[in-house]
Short mmCIF file of C-alpha atoms in Angstrom, two decimals:
data_model
loop_
_atom_site.label_atom_id
_atom_site.label_comp_id
_atom_site.label_asym_id
_atom_site.label_seq_id
_atom_site.Cartn_x
_atom_site.Cartn_y
_atom_site.Cartn_z
CA MET W 1 -22.04 27.67 -62.94
CA THR W 2 -23.94 30.53 -64.52
CA SER W 3 -25.44 30.38 -68.00
CA ARG W 4 -22.99 33.19 -68.84
CA SER W 5 -20.00 30.97 -68.04
CA SER W 6 -21.58 27.91 -69.67
CA HIS W 7 -22.15 29.77 -72.93
CA ALA W 8 -18.56 31.03 -73.01
CA ALA W 9 -17.21 27.52 -72.36
CA THR W 10 -19.37 26.09 -75.17
CA LEU W 11 -18.07 28.67 -77.65
CA LEU W 12 -14.45 28.11 -76.67
CA SER W 13 -14.68 24.31 -76.75
CA GLU W 14 -16.26 24.44 -80.20
CA ALA W 15 -13.45 26.72 -81.41
CA TRP W 16 -10.99 24.18 -79.96
CA ARG W 17 -12.58 21.24 -81.78
CA THR W 18 -12.94 22.97 -85.15
CA ALA W 19 -9.75 25.09 -85.04
CA THR W 20 -11.97 28.02 -86.02
CA PRO W 21 -11.11 31.04 -83.87
CA LEU W 22 -13.58 33.52 -82.42
CA ASN W 23 -13.27 37.24 -82.88
CA ALA W 24 -14.12 37.52 -79.18
CA LEU W 25 -16.58 36.16 -76.67
CA PRO W 26 -19.89 38.00 -76.93
CA PRO W 27 -20.36 40.73 -74.30
CA GLU W 28 -23.02 38.76 -72.43
CA SER W 29 -20.60 35.80 -72.00
CA ARG W 30 -17.33 37.64 -71.49
CA PRO W 31 -15.64 37.13 -68.08
CA ARG W 32 -15.71 40.28 -65.96
CA ASN W 33 -12.97 39.28 -63.54
CA ALA W 34 -10.32 36.59 -62.94
CA ALA W 35 -12.57 34.40 -60.78
CA GLU W 36 -15.18 34.21 -63.53
CA ALA W 37 -12.46 33.59 -66.12
CA TYR W 38 -11.13 30.56 -64.22
CA ARG W 39 -14.65 29.16 -63.85
CA ILE W 40 -15.04 29.37 -67.62
CA GLN W 41 -11.65 27.71 -68.08
CA ASP W 42 -12.76 24.81 -65.86
CA ALA W 43 -15.99 24.46 -67.82
CA PHE W 44 -14.12 24.67 -71.12
CA ALA W 45 -11.91 21.74 -70.08
CA ARG W 46 -14.96 19.72 -69.01
CA ALA W 47 -16.67 20.43 -72.33
CA VAL W 48 -13.63 19.24 -74.30
CA GLY W 49 -13.66 16.07 -72.18
CA GLU W 50 -9.90 15.54 -71.93
CA PRO W 51 -7.99 15.01 -68.69
CA THR W 52 -5.76 17.76 -67.37
CA VAL W 53 -2.16 16.51 -67.52
CA GLY W 54 -0.46 19.72 -66.52
CA TRP W 55 -0.51 23.48 -66.27
CA LYS W 56 1.05 26.45 -67.96
CA ILE W 57 1.88 29.62 -66.07
CA GLY W 58 1.80 32.85 -68.05
CA CYS W 59 2.88 36.41 -67.46
CA THR W 60 5.77 35.42 -65.20
CA SER W 61 8.06 37.98 -66.83
CA ALA W 62 7.68 41.75 -66.98
CA ALA W 63 7.76 41.62 -70.78
CA ALA W 64 4.91 39.08 -70.94
CA ARG W 65 2.80 41.08 -68.49
CA LYS W 66 3.32 44.17 -70.63
CA ILE W 67 2.17 42.35 -73.77
CA LEU W 68 -1.03 41.14 -72.08
CA LYS W 69 -1.56 44.36 -70.10
CA THR W 70 -1.72 42.74 -66.70
CA ARG W 71 0.12 43.08 -63.41
CA ALA W 72 -0.11 39.49 -62.23
CA PRO W 73 0.72 35.98 -63.45
CA MET W 74 -2.06 33.68 -64.65
CA TYR W 75 -2.40 29.97 -65.36
CA GLY W 76 -4.05 27.60 -67.79
CA ARG W 77 -4.69 23.89 -68.04
CA VAL W 78 -2.71 21.63 -70.38
CA LEU W 79 -5.02 18.94 -71.77
CA ALA W 80 -3.90 15.43 -72.67
CA SER W 81 -3.90 15.78 -76.46
CA ARG W 82 -1.71 18.88 -76.30
CA LEU W 83 1.32 17.46 -74.46
CA PHE W 84 4.11 16.32 -76.79
CA ALA W 85 7.65 14.98 -76.69
CA SER W 86 10.53 16.85 -78.27
CA GLY W 87 10.68 16.40 -82.04
CA ALA W 88 6.91 16.59 -82.51
CA THR W 89 5.49 18.12 -85.68
CA LEU W 90 2.35 20.20 -85.21
CA GLY W 91 -0.03 20.48 -88.11
CA ALA W 92 -2.09 22.98 -90.03
CA SER W 93 -4.56 23.61 -87.18
CA TYR W 94 -1.81 25.72 -85.60
CA LYS W 95 -2.09 29.18 -87.11
CA LEU W 96 -0.53 31.63 -84.64
CA ARG W 97 2.38 29.31 -83.74
CA GLY W 98 3.59 31.41 -80.84
CA VAL W 99 6.64 29.76 -79.25
CA GLU W 100 8.21 30.30 -75.82
CA GLY W 101 11.18 28.57 -74.17
CA GLU W 102 10.28 27.59 -70.61
CA PHE W 103 11.48 25.56 -67.63
CA ALA W 104 8.97 22.84 -66.73
CA PHE W 105 8.67 20.63 -63.66
CA LYS W 106 7.10 17.21 -63.21
CA LEU W 107 5.58 16.46 -59.82
CA LYS W 108 6.16 13.26 -57.86
CA ARG W 109 3.59 13.97 -55.16
CA ASP W 110 0.33 15.85 -54.74
CA LEU W 111 0.13 19.42 -53.50
CA PRO W 112 -3.51 19.15 -52.39
CA PRO W 113 -5.99 21.84 -51.42
CA ARG W 114 -5.50 23.36 -47.97
CA ARG W 115 -5.87 26.63 -46.08
CA ARG W 116 -2.23 27.19 -45.19
CA PRO W 117 0.03 28.53 -47.99
CA TYR W 118 2.70 26.24 -49.37
CA ALA W 119 6.29 27.08 -48.51
CA ARG W 120 9.04 26.91 -51.09
CA ALA W 121 10.68 23.91 -49.40
CA GLU W 122 7.44 21.90 -49.60
CA VAL W 123 7.02 22.66 -53.28
CA ARG W 124 10.65 21.81 -54.09
CA ALA W 125 10.26 18.49 -52.28
CA ALA W 126 7.29 17.62 -54.51
CA ILE W 127 9.29 17.97 -57.74
CA ALA W 128 10.37 14.78 -59.54
CA GLY W 129 12.42 16.46 -62.24
CA LEU W 130 13.08 19.45 -64.45
CA LEU W 131 12.33 19.41 -68.18
CA PRO W 132 13.24 21.86 -70.95
CA ALA W 133 10.02 22.92 -72.66
CA ILE W 134 8.51 24.92 -75.47
CA GLU W 135 5.02 26.23 -74.95
CA VAL W 136 3.09 26.80 -78.15
CA ILE W 137 0.62 29.65 -77.82
CA GLU W 138 -2.45 29.00 -79.95
CA PRO W 139 -5.48 30.92 -78.65
CA ARG W 140 -9.07 30.42 -79.72
CA TYR W 141 -9.27 34.08 -80.83
CA THR W 142 -8.35 35.76 -84.09
CA ASP W 143 -6.53 38.48 -82.12
CA TRP W 144 -5.77 37.29 -78.61
CA LEU W 145 -4.07 40.54 -77.63
CA ALA W 146 -7.28 42.48 -78.25
CA VAL W 147 -9.70 40.49 -76.07
CA GLY W 148 -8.31 41.29 -72.61
CA ILE W 149 -6.56 39.20 -69.99
CA HIS W 150 -9.75 37.67 -68.54
CA SER W 151 -10.80 36.27 -71.91
CA VAL W 152 -7.28 34.86 -72.36
CA ILE W 153 -7.47 33.15 -68.95
CA ALA W 154 -10.83 31.64 -69.88
CA ASP W 155 -9.17 30.23 -73.00
CA LEU W 156 -6.74 27.97 -71.05
CA GLY W 157 -4.39 30.93 -70.87
CA GLY W 158 -3.94 30.75 -74.65
CA ASP W 159 -2.24 27.35 -74.46
CA GLY W 160 -2.02 25.34 -77.66
CA ALA W 161 0.60 22.77 -76.71
CA VAL W 162 3.52 22.04 -74.42
CA VAL W 163 6.49 20.20 -75.92
CA LEU W 164 8.89 18.54 -73.48
CA GLY W 165 12.52 17.51 -73.63
CA ARG W 166 14.16 14.88 -71.43
CA ALA W 167 13.82 15.12 -67.66
CA VAL W 168 16.78 16.20 -65.54
CA PRO W 169 16.41 14.43 -62.17
CA ALA W 170 19.54 16.07 -60.65
CA TRP W 171 18.29 19.59 -61.33
CA ARG W 172 18.76 20.67 -57.69
CA ARG W 173 22.49 21.05 -58.32
CA ILE W 174 21.78 23.74 -60.91
CA ASP W 175 21.17 27.40 -60.11
CA LEU W 176 18.13 27.92 -62.31
CA ARG W 177 18.34 31.68 -61.91
CA GLU W 178 21.50 31.65 -64.01
CA ALA W 179 20.55 28.80 -66.36
CA SER W 180 20.38 30.09 -69.93
CA VAL W 181 17.74 29.61 -72.61
CA ARG W 182 18.34 30.32 -76.29
CA MET W 183 15.59 29.98 -78.88
CA THR W 184 16.24 29.56 -82.57
CA LEU W 185 13.95 29.42 -85.59
CA ASN W 186 15.54 27.59 -88.52
CA GLY W 187 18.93 28.07 -86.92
CA LYS W 188 18.59 31.82 -86.34
CA ILE W 189 18.65 33.09 -82.75
CA VAL W 190 15.42 34.93 -81.97
CA GLY W 191 15.49 35.10 -78.16
CA GLU W 192 17.73 34.57 -75.15
CA GLY W 193 17.28 34.74 -71.40
CA THR W 194 17.81 32.99 -68.09
CA GLY W 195 15.70 31.41 -65.38
CA ALA W 196 15.79 34.72 -63.53
CA ASP W 197 13.42 36.12 -66.19
CA CYS W 198 10.69 33.87 -64.76
CA MET W 199 9.65 35.55 -61.50
CA GLY W 200 13.32 35.65 -60.49
CA ASP W 201 13.45 31.83 -60.41
CA PRO W 202 11.26 29.16 -62.08
CA VAL W 203 10.68 27.46 -58.72
CA ALA W 204 9.11 30.70 -57.48
CA ALA W 205 6.58 30.43 -60.31
CA LEU W 206 5.71 26.87 -59.28
CA VAL W 207 5.26 28.01 -55.67
CA TRP W 208 2.91 30.75 -56.94
CA LEU W 209 0.84 28.17 -58.83
CA ALA W 210 0.68 25.75 -55.89
CA ASN W 211 -0.77 28.54 -53.78
CA ALA W 212 -3.09 29.78 -56.53
CA LEU W 213 -4.54 26.25 -56.83
CA ARG W 214 -4.62 25.28 -53.16
CA ILE W 215 -8.18 26.62 -53.00
CA ARG W 216 -9.13 25.30 -56.45
CA GLY W 217 -8.26 21.61 -56.49
CA GLY W 218 -4.50 21.58 -56.00
CA LEU W 219 -1.73 19.97 -58.04
CA LYS W 220 -1.38 16.22 -58.58
CA ALA W 221 1.51 13.80 -58.85
CA GLY W 222 2.48 13.20 -62.48
CA GLU W 223 1.36 16.63 -63.66
CA VAL W 224 3.77 18.84 -65.58
CA VAL W 225 3.98 22.58 -64.99
CA SER W 226 5.52 24.91 -67.56
CA THR W 227 6.59 28.05 -65.71
CA GLY W 228 6.57 30.85 -68.27
CA THR W 229 8.82 32.21 -70.98
CA CYS W 230 12.43 33.11 -70.30
CA CYS W 231 13.32 34.19 -73.83
CA GLY W 232 10.30 36.11 -75.09
CA PHE W 233 7.37 35.33 -77.36
CA HIS W 234 8.10 34.53 -81.01
CA ARG W 235 6.00 33.50 -83.99
CA ALA W 236 6.93 30.58 -86.18
CA ALA W 237 5.73 30.00 -89.73
CA ALA W 238 4.59 26.84 -91.48
CA GLY W 239 7.63 24.69 -92.15
CA ASP W 240 9.71 26.24 -89.36
CA ARG W 241 11.90 24.30 -86.94
CA CYS W 242 12.06 25.76 -83.45
CA ILE W 243 14.67 24.76 -80.86
CA ALA W 244 14.99 25.94 -77.27
CA ASP W 245 18.50 25.20 -76.01
CA PHE W 246 18.98 25.14 -72.23
CA GLY W 247 22.71 24.33 -72.28
CA ARG W 248 23.63 21.45 -69.98
CA ILE W 249 19.96 21.04 -69.02
CA GLY W 250 19.16 19.93 -72.56
CA ARG W 251 17.15 21.10 -75.53
CA VAL W 252 13.70 20.68 -76.97
CA GLU W 253 12.47 20.93 -80.54
CA VAL W 254 9.18 21.37 -82.36
CA ARG W 255 8.37 21.66 -86.08
CA PHE W 256 5.34 23.11 -87.83
CA SER W 257 3.84 21.68 -90.99
CA GLY W 258 0.92 22.74 -93.09
CA PRO W 259 0.22 25.82 -95.20
#
């Protein structure tokens, strides 16, 4: 790893620990491309010292790609202290409080590194269950939309937390393309969509990630993958209650405390 990447990872991990955002990475440490950004992300996770328990996929919808000014999906690690069960209350260290309703999958078997791309059937067979999820976007930047997509990738893809509802083992009977998601803040509807808003199908997003990681360590049994927003990006305020309702799949809730 270069000193450039090491310095960026140190700055980001310190911002993580202190909940004190950076204006931006300094020019001499800023990632110049996606490959460098993912190396910084790996180093950031090592510097924090927490195990990776899952992954978030971002920019899986046209609207999200437009917001972040990119043409391709991206991914970030979910670290152990940032995975929560539905009903969790997140504290004052959360300032942006960006919320997204997403389909998540838990894996029952590894999808290890290999040369040959993974087929959809292989990836589907590795899934243990489907979970309704809310991803909380909480970047380590004061203005994450101003720093560029590579700096966002370096910052775990902007992930602050993933909140999970109950698993649905019999999810294969459900057409996820048509499955609905409705997000409310304090009872008011702020966003709606379907699984088709996530790369046409949330499983397609998981296949994309399996192939993105097959040359970078792979996916492991027990990991959870949140596949990208299906109902837009919304900001909550301190004291807000956010619910993502997935109909018969279930619902997931998170609250925010603090000033």
